Short mmCIF file of C-alpha atoms in Angstrom, two decimals:
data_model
loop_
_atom_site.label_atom_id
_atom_site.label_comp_id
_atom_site.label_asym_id
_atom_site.label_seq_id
_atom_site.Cartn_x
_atom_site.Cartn_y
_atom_site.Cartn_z
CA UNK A 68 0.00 0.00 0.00
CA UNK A 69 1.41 3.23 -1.43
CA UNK A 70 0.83 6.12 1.21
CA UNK A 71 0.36 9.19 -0.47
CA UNK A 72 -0.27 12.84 0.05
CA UNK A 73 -3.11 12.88 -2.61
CA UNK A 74 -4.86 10.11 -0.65
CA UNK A 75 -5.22 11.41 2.82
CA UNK A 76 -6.27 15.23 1.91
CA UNK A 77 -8.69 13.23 -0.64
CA UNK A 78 -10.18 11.26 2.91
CA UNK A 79 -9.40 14.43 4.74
CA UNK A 80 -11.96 16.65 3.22
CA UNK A 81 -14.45 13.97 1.91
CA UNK A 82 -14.65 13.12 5.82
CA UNK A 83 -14.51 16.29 7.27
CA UNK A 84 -11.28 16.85 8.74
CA UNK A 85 -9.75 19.54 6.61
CA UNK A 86 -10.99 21.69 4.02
CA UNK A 87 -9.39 24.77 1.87
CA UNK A 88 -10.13 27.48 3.60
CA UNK A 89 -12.91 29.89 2.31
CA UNK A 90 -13.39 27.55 -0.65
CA UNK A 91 -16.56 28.99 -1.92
CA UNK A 92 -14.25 31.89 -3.00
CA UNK A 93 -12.01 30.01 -4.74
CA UNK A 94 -9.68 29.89 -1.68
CA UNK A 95 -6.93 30.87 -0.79
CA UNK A 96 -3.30 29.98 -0.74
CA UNK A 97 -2.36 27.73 1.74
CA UNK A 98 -5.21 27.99 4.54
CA UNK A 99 -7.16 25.32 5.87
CA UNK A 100 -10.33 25.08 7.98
CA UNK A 101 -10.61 21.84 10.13
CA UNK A 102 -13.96 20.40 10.18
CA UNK A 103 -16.59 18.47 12.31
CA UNK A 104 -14.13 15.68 13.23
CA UNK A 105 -10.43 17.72 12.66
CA UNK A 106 -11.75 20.29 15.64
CA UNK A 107 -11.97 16.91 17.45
CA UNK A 108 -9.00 15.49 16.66
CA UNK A 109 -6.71 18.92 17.59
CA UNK A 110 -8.36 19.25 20.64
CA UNK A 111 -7.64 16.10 21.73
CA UNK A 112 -3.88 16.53 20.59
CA UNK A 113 -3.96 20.09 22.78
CA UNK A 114 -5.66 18.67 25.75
CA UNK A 115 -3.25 15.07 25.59
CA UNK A 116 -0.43 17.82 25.43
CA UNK A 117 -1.99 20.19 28.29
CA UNK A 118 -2.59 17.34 30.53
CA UNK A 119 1.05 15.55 30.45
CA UNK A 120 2.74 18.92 30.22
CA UNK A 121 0.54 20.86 32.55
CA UNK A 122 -2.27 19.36 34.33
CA UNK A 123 0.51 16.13 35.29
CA UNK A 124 3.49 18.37 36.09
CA UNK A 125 4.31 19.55 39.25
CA UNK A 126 6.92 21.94 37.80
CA UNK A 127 5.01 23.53 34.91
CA UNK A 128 2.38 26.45 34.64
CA UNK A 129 0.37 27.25 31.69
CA UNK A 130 -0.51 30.80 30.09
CA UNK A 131 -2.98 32.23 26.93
CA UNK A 132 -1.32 35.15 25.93
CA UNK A 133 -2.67 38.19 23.13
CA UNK A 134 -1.58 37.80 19.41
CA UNK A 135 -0.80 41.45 19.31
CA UNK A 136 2.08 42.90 21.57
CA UNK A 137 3.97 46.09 21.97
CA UNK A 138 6.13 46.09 18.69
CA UNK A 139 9.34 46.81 21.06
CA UNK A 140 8.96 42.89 21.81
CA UNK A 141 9.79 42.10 18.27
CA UNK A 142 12.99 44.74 18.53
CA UNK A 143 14.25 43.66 21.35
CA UNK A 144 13.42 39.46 20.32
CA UNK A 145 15.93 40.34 16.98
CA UNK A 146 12.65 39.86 15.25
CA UNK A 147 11.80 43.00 13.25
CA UNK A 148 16.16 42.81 12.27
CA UNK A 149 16.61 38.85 11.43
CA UNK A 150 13.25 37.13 11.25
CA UNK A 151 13.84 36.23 7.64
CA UNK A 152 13.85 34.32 4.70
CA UNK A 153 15.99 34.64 1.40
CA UNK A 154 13.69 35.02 -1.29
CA UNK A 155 13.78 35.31 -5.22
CA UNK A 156 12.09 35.79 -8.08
CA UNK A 157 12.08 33.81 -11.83
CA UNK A 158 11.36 36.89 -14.23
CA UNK A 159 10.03 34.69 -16.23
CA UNK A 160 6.78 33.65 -14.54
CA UNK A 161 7.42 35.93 -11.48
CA UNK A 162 6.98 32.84 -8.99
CA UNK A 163 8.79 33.66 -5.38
CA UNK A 164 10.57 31.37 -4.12
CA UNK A 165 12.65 30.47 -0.90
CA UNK A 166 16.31 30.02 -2.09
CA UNK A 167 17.63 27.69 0.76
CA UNK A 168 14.36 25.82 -0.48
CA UNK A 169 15.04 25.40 -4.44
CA UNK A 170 18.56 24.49 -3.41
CA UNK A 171 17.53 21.58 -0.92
CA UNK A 172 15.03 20.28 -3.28
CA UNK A 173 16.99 20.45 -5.91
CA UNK A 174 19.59 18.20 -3.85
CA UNK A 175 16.90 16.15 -2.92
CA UNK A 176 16.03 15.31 -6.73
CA UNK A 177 19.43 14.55 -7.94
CA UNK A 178 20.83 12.66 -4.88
CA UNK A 179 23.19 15.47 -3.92
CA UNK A 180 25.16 15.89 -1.02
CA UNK A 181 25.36 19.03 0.24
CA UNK A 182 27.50 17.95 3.33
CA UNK A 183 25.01 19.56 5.77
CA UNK A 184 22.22 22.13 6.38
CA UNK A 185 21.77 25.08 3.41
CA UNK A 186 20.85 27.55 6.84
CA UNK A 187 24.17 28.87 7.47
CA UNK A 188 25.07 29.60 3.82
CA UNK A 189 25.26 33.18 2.36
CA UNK A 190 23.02 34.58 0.11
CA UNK A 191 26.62 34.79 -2.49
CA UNK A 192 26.71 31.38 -1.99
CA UNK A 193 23.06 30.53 -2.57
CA UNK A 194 22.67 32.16 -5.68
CA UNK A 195 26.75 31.11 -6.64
CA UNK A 196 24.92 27.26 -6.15
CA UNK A 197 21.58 28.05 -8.21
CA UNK A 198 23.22 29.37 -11.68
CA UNK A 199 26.57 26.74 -11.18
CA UNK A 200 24.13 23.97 -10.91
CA UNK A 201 21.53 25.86 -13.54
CA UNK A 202 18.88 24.84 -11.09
CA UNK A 203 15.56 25.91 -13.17
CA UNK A 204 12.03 27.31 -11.65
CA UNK A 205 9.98 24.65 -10.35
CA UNK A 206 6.88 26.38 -11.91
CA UNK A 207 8.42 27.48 -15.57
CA UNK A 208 11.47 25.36 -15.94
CA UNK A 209 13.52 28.69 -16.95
CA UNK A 210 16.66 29.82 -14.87
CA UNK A 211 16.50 33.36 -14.69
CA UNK A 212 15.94 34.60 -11.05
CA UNK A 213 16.35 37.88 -9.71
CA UNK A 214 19.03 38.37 -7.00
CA UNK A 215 18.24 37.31 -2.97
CA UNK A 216 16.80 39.27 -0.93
CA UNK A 217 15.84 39.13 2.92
CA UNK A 218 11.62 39.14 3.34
CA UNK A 219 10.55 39.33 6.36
CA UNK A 220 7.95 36.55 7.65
CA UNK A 221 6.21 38.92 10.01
CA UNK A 222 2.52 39.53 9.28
CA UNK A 223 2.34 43.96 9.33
CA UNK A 224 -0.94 45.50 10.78
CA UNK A 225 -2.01 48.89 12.04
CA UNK A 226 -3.67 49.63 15.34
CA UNK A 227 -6.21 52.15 16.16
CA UNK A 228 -9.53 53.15 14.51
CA UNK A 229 -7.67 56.50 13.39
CA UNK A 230 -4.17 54.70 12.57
CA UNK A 231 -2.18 55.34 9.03
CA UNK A 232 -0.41 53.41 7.66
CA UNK A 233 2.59 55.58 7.38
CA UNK A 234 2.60 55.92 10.95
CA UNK A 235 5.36 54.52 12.20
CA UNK A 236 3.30 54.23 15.96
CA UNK A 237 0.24 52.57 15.12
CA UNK A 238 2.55 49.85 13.07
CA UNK A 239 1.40 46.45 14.86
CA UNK A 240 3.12 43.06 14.13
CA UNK A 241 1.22 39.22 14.49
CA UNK A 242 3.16 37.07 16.73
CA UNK A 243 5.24 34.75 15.15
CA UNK A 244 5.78 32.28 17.39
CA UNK A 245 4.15 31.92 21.17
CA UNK A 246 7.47 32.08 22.83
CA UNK A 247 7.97 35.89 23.42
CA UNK A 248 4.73 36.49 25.12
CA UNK A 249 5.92 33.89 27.71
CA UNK A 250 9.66 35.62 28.23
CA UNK A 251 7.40 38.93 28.83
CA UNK A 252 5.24 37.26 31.57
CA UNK A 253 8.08 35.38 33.03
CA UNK A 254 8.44 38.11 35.88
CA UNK A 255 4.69 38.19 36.65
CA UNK A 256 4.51 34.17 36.39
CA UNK A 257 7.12 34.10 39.10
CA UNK A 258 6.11 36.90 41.16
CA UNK A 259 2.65 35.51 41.34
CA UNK A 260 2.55 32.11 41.16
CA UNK A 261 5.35 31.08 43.75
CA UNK A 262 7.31 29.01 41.63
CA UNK A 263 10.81 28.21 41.96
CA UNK A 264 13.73 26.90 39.54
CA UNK A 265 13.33 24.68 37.56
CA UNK A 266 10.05 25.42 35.92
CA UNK A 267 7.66 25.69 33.14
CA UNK A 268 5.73 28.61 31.39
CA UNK A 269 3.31 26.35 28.60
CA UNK A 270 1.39 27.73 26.25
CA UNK A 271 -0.90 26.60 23.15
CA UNK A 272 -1.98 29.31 20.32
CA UNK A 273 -2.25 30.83 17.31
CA UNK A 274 1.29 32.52 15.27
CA UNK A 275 1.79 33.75 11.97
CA UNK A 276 4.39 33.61 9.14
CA UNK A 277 3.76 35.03 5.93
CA UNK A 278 5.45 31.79 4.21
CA UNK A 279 7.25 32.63 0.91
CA UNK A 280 6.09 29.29 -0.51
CA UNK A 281 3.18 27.38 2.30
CA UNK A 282 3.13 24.14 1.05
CA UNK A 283 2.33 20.41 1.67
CA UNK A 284 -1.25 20.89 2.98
CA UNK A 285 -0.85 21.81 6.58
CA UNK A 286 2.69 21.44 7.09
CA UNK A 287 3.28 24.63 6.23
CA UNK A 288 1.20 27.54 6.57
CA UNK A 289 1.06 30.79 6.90
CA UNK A 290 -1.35 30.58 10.10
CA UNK A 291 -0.64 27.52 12.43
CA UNK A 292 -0.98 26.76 16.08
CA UNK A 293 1.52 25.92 18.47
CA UNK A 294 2.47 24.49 21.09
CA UNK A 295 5.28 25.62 23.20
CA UNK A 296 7.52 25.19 26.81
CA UNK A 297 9.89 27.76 27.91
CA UNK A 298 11.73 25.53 30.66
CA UNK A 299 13.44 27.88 32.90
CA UNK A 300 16.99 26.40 34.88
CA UNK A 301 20.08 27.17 36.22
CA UNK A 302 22.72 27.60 33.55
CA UNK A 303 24.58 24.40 34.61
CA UNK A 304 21.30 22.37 33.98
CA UNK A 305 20.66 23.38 30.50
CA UNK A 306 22.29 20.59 28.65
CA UNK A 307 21.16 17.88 31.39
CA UNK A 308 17.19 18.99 30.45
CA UNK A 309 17.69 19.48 27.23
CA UNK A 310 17.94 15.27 27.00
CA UNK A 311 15.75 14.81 29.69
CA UNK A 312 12.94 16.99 27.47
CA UNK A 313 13.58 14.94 24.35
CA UNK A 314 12.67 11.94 26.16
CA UNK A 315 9.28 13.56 27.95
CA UNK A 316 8.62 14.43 23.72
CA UNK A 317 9.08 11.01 22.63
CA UNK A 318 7.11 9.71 25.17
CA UNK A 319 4.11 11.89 24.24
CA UNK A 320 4.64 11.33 20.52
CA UNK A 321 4.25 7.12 21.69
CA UNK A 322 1.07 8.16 23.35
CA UNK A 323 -0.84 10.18 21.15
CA UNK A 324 -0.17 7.99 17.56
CA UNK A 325 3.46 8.60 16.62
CA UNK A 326 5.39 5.62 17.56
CA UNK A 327 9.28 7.27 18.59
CA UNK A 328 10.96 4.39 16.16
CA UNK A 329 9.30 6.45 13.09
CA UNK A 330 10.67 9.80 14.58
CA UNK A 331 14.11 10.28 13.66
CA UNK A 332 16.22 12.51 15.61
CA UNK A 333 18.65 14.93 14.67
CA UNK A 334 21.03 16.13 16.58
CA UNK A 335 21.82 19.54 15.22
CA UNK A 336 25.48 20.39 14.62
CA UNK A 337 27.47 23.41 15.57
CA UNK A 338 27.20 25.97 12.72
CA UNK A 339 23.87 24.97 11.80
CA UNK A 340 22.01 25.55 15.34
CA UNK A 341 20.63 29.29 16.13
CA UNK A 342 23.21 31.50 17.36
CA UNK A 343 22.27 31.46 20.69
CA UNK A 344 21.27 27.58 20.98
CA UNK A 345 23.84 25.68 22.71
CA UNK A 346 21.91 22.36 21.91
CA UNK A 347 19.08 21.91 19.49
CA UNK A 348 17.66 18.33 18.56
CA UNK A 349 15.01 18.25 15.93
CA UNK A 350 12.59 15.52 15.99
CA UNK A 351 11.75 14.63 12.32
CA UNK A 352 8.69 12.29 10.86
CA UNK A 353 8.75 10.98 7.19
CA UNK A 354 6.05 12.45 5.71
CA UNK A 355 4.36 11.27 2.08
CA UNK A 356 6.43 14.46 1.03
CA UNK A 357 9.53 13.34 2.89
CA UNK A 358 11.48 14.05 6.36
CA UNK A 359 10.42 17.01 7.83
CA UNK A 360 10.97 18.91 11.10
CA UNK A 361 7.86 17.79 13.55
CA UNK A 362 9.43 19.70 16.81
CA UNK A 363 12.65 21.66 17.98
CA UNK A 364 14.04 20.89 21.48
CA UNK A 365 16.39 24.20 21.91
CA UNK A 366 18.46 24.84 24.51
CA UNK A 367 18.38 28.67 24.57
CA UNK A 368 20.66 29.82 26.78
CA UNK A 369 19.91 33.48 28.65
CA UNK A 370 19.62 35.02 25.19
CA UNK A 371 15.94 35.43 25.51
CA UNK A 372 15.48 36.94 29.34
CA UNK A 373 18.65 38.84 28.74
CA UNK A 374 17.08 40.84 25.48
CA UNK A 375 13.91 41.61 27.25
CA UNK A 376 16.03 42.89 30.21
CA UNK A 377 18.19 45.09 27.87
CA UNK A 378 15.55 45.52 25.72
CA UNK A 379 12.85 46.87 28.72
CA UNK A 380 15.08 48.24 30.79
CA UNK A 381 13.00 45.92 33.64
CA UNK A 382 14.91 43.25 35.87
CA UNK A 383 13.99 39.89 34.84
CA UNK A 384 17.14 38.12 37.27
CA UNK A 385 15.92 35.38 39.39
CA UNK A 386 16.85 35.46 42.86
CA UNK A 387 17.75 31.94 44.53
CA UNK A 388 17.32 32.28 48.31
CA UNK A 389 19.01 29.14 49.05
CA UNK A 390 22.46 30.60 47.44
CA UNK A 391 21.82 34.22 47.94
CA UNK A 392 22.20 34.18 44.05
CA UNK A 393 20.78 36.51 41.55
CA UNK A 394 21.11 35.62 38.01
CA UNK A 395 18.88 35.32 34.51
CA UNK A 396 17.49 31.57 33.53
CA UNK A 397 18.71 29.58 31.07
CA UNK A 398 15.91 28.04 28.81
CA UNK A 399 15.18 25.16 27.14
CA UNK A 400 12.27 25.09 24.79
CA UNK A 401 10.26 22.13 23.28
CA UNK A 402 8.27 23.62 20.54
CA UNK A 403 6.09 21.65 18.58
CA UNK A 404 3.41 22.57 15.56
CA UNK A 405 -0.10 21.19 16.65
CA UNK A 406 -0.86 20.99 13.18
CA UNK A 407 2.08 19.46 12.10
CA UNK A 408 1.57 16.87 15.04
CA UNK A 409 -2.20 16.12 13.52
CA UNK A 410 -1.04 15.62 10.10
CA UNK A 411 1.57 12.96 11.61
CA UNK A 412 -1.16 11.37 13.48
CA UNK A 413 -3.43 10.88 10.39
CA UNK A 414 -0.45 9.80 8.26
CA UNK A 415 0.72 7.55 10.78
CA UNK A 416 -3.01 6.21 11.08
CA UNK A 417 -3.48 5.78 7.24
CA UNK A 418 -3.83 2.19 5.71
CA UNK A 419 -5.32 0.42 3.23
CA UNK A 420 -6.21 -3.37 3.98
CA UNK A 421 -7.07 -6.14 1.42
CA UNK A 422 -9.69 -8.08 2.60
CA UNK A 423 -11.00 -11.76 1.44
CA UNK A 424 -14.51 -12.73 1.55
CA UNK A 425 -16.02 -16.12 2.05
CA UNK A 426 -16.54 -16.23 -1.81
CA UNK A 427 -13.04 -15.02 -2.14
CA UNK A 428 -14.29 -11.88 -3.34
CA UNK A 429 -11.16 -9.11 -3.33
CA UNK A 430 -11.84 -6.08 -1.01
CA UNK A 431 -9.96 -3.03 0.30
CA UNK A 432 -10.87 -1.41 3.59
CA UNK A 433 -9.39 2.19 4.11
CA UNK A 434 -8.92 2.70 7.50
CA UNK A 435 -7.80 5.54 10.00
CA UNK A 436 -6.15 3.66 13.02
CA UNK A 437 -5.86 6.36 15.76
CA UNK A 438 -4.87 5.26 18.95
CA UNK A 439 -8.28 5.72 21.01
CA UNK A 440 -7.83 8.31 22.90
CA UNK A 441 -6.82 10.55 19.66
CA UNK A 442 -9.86 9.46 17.66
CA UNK A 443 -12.38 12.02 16.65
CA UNK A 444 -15.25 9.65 17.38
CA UNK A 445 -14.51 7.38 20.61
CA UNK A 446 -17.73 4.80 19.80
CA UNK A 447 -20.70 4.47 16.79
CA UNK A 448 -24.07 3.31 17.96
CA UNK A 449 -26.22 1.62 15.43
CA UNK A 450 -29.14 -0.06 15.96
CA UNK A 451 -29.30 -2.90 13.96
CA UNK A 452 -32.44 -2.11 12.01
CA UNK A 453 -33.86 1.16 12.10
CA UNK A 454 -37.59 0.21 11.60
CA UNK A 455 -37.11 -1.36 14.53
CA UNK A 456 -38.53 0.85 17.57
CA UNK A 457 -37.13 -1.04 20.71
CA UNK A 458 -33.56 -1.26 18.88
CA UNK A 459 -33.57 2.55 18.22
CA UNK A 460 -34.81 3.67 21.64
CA UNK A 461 -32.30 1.45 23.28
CA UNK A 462 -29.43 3.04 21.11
CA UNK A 463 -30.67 6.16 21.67
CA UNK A 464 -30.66 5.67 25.54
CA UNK A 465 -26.68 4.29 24.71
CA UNK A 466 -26.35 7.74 23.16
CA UNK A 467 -27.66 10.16 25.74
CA UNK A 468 -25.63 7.96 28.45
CA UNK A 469 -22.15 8.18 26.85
CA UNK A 470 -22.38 11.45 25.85
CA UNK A 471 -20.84 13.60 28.65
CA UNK A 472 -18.36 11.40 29.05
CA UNK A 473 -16.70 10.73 25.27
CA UNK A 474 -18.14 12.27 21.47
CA UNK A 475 -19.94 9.53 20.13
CA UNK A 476 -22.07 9.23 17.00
CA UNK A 477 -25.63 7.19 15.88
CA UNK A 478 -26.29 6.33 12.66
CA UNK A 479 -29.00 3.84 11.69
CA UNK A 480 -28.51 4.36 7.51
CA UNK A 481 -27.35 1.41 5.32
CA UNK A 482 -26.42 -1.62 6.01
CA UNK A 483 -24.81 -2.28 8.96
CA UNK A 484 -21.58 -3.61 7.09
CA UNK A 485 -21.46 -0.15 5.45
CA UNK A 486 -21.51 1.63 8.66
CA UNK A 487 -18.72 -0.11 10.31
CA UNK A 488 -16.78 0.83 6.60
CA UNK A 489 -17.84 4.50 7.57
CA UNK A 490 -16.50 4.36 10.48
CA UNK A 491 -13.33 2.65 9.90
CA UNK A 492 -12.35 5.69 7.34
CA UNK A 493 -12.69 8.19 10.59
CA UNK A 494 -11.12 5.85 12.70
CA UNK A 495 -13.82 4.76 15.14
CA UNK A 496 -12.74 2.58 17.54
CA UNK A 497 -15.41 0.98 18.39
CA UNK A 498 -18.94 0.17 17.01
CA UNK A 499 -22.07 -0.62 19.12
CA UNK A 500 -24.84 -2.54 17.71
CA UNK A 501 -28.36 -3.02 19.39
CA UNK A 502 -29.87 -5.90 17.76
CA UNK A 503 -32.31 -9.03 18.81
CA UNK A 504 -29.77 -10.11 21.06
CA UNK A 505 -29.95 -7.22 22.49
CA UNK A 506 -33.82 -7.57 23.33
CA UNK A 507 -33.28 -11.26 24.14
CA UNK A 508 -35.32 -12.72 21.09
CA UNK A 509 -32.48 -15.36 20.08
CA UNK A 510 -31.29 -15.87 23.55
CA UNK A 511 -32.96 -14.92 26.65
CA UNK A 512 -28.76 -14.93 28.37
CA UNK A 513 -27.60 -12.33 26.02
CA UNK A 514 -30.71 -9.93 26.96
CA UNK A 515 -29.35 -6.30 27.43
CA UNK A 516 -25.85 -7.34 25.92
CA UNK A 517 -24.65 -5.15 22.91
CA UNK A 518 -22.38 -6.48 20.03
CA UNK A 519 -19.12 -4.41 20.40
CA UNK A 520 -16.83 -4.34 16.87
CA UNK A 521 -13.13 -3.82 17.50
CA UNK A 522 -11.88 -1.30 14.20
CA UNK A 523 -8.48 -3.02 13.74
CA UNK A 524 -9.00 -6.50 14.26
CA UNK A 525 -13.46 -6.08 13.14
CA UNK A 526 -13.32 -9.27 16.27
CA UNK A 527 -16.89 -8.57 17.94
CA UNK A 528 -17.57 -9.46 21.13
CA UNK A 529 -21.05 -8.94 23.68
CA UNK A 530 -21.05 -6.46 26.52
CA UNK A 531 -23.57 -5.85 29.07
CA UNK A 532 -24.98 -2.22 28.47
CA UNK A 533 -24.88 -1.59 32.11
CA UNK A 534 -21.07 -1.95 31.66
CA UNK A 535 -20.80 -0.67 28.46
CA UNK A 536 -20.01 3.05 30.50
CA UNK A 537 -17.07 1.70 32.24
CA UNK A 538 -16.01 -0.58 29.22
CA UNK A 539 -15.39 2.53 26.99
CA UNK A 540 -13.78 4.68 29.69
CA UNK A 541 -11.06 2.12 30.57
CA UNK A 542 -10.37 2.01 26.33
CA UNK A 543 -10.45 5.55 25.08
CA UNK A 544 -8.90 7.66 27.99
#
């Protein structure tokens, strides 16, 4: 079975995970809307992440901080100076493109080693690479691209009802990642909350990144949600946590779908880390589209704290009154894209089994197979035929009962065969059918016993539906 891109934003849509955003409209580039059952799947992602990270730790605090800040945060952060991509043009069909991008998949194509990460290169050496190697517009085919130049990815608004434009004051800037809004509450987070070193500042939410070239559905785009530590620690303990954090990450990757022997793990060299990182691992997932970065692990050093200080003019020290010491945290920082995690999940869940009838009758079932807790849907109820009154009110009743605890879903259309199929391609766990069991008509033992179908093995066994409650709980939390 051939895994492919085209595939699982084909069952994405048609099932109601993702759709292009504003689509009626033709859409636009590179934004996606998550439907009825992709809202469920992120929020179980965020809330599996809030309650390991948050709820579970005894060391960690979380925070929901505004989009828009005071634009001296992005000054001070280096982000409004260095927050940006090389970008050219082909004057022939005036496509933009990223040039550290055509130059890595143009490596990629030809089997080329370019004896590390394209990150640290110059933009001389960039362009030196595209016209020695004649590498040609994706789009056109042509080579004839303008010179580099540095765009900046940060999304430019203006504040105030009487703002202009050309005001230099009412110039407002979307976050681009969560992380500053947590250095900037770092002082009221300690002052407040009593916490002491080490500790946590966690935070889930929106950023933006106007994207020279969004691509691979929602891999990359230029709206995304994530979700983000700040890890605050004396400086000798930075490198310790820094390994101790990439375990906690595998471990939740295990839990929620993403089994840690499919996550490769780089280990990022000198010269190709951020300036100030003195250890970054990136955790990577082969994608349909290929390896790509799934999370950074960063340990940050003071550089963060120590720009705000400089940058406020407020003291942001941390005073240890054990040691008598005063001194700025060192950070490390597990940052991971929610929707990069999702799209992982569902192409980790993805498969297409061949199935044999008694006739020996070919057959392929598409399946999604989440790990329980992750699925959209914990349990279908059916009753087995909906003409049937005392089969429908009893799966009703089965409805109404499980749902406060779990999102469930009824459906009494088609065949029951073609249920479980619909099911399976949402990734359903489990399917409940009320049937003459059920009322005891074929056996007067199996009265008030349901049929229970397993999605990855489709084994079935009975359950009483006074158990049924429990039975679930124990499977899909």
């Amino acid at each position: 079975m051939e895994k492919t891109m085209e595939k699982i934003v084909a069952l994405a849509k048609a099932r109601g995970f993702v759709y292009p955003g504003s689509e009626i409209y033709g859409g636009l580039a590179n934004t996606w809307d998550y439907g009825n059952l992709g809202v469920e799947l992120k929020n179980n992602v965020k809330k599996a992440w809030w309650q390991k990270f948050v709820q579970e730790s005894p060391y960690n605090v979380g925070v929901d901080c505004a989009i828009l800040m005071n634009p001296q945060t992005w000054v001070a952060s280096g982000h409004l100076g260095g927050f940006s991509d090389p970008l050219m043009d082909c004057k022939e069909c005036h496509e933009r493109f990223r040039a550290d991008k055509l130059i890595e998949d143009w490596a990629d194509e030809n089997s080329y080693d370019l004896g590390g990460s394209v990150d640290g290169w110059t933009q001389e050496q960039m362009k030196n690479f595209i016209d020695e190697k004649n590498i040609c517009c994706p789009s056109c085919g042509k080579h004839n691209f303008t010179d580099i130049r540095q765009f900046n990815l940060m999304f430019k608004t203006t504040i105030g009802a009487t703002s202009d434009e050309n005001d230099p004051n009412a110039t407002g800037w979307l976050r681009p990642e969560t992380a500053q809004s947590i250095f900037c509450q770092y002082k009221n987070i300690l002052d407040s909350s009593r916490v002491k070193l080490p500790f946590g500042i966690a935070q889930i939410g929106k950023s933006f990144r106007n994207e020279i070239n969004p691509r691979n559905f929602t891999f990359r785009s230029r709206e995304f949600e994530q979700m983000e530590i700040e890890y605050f620690c004396r400086p000798e303990d930075g490198l310790r946590l820094v390994d101790e954090w990439l375990e906690h990450r595998l471990c939740f990757y295990d839990e929620v779908g993403v089994p840690r022997e499919h996550i490769h793990i780089l280990d990022v060299p000198d010269g190709e880390r951020a300036f100030y990182s003195k250890k970054t691992y990136d955790l990577e997932y082969e994608f349909p589209f290929g390896i790509q970065e799934l999370e950074g692990i960063a340990y940050r050093t003071d550089y963060d704290l120590s720009c705000h200080q400089k940058g406020s003019g407020r003291p942001l020290e941390y005073f240890d009154e054990e040691t008598r010491e005063k001194f700025i945290p060192h950070v490390v920082e597990p940052s991971a894209g929610c929707d990069r995690t999702i799209l992982a999940i569902i192409c980790e869940a993805y498969d297409e089994e061949e199935l044999v009838d008694d006739k020996g009758k070919k057959d392929v079932r598409t399946v999604l197979r989440f790990v329980p807790r992750m699925a959209p849907i914990k349990a279908a109820i059916f009753p087995l035929l909906k003409k049937n009154g005392e089969q429908v009110r009893i799966a009703r009743e089965i409805e109404k009962t499980l749902q406060p605890w779990m999102s469930v879903f009824y459906d009494e259309t088609g065949a029951v065969g073609r249920r479980y199929r619909r099911q399976d391609e949402v990734g359903t766990p489990f399917c409940i059918t009320v049937d003459f069991e059920t009322l005891g008509e074929n056996d007067a033992s199996l009265k008030g016993t349901v049929t229970i179908r397993h999605r990855d093995s489709m084994k079935q066994e009975r359950v009483a539906i006074e158990d049924l409650l429990h039975w679930l709980i124990a499977r899909v939390r």
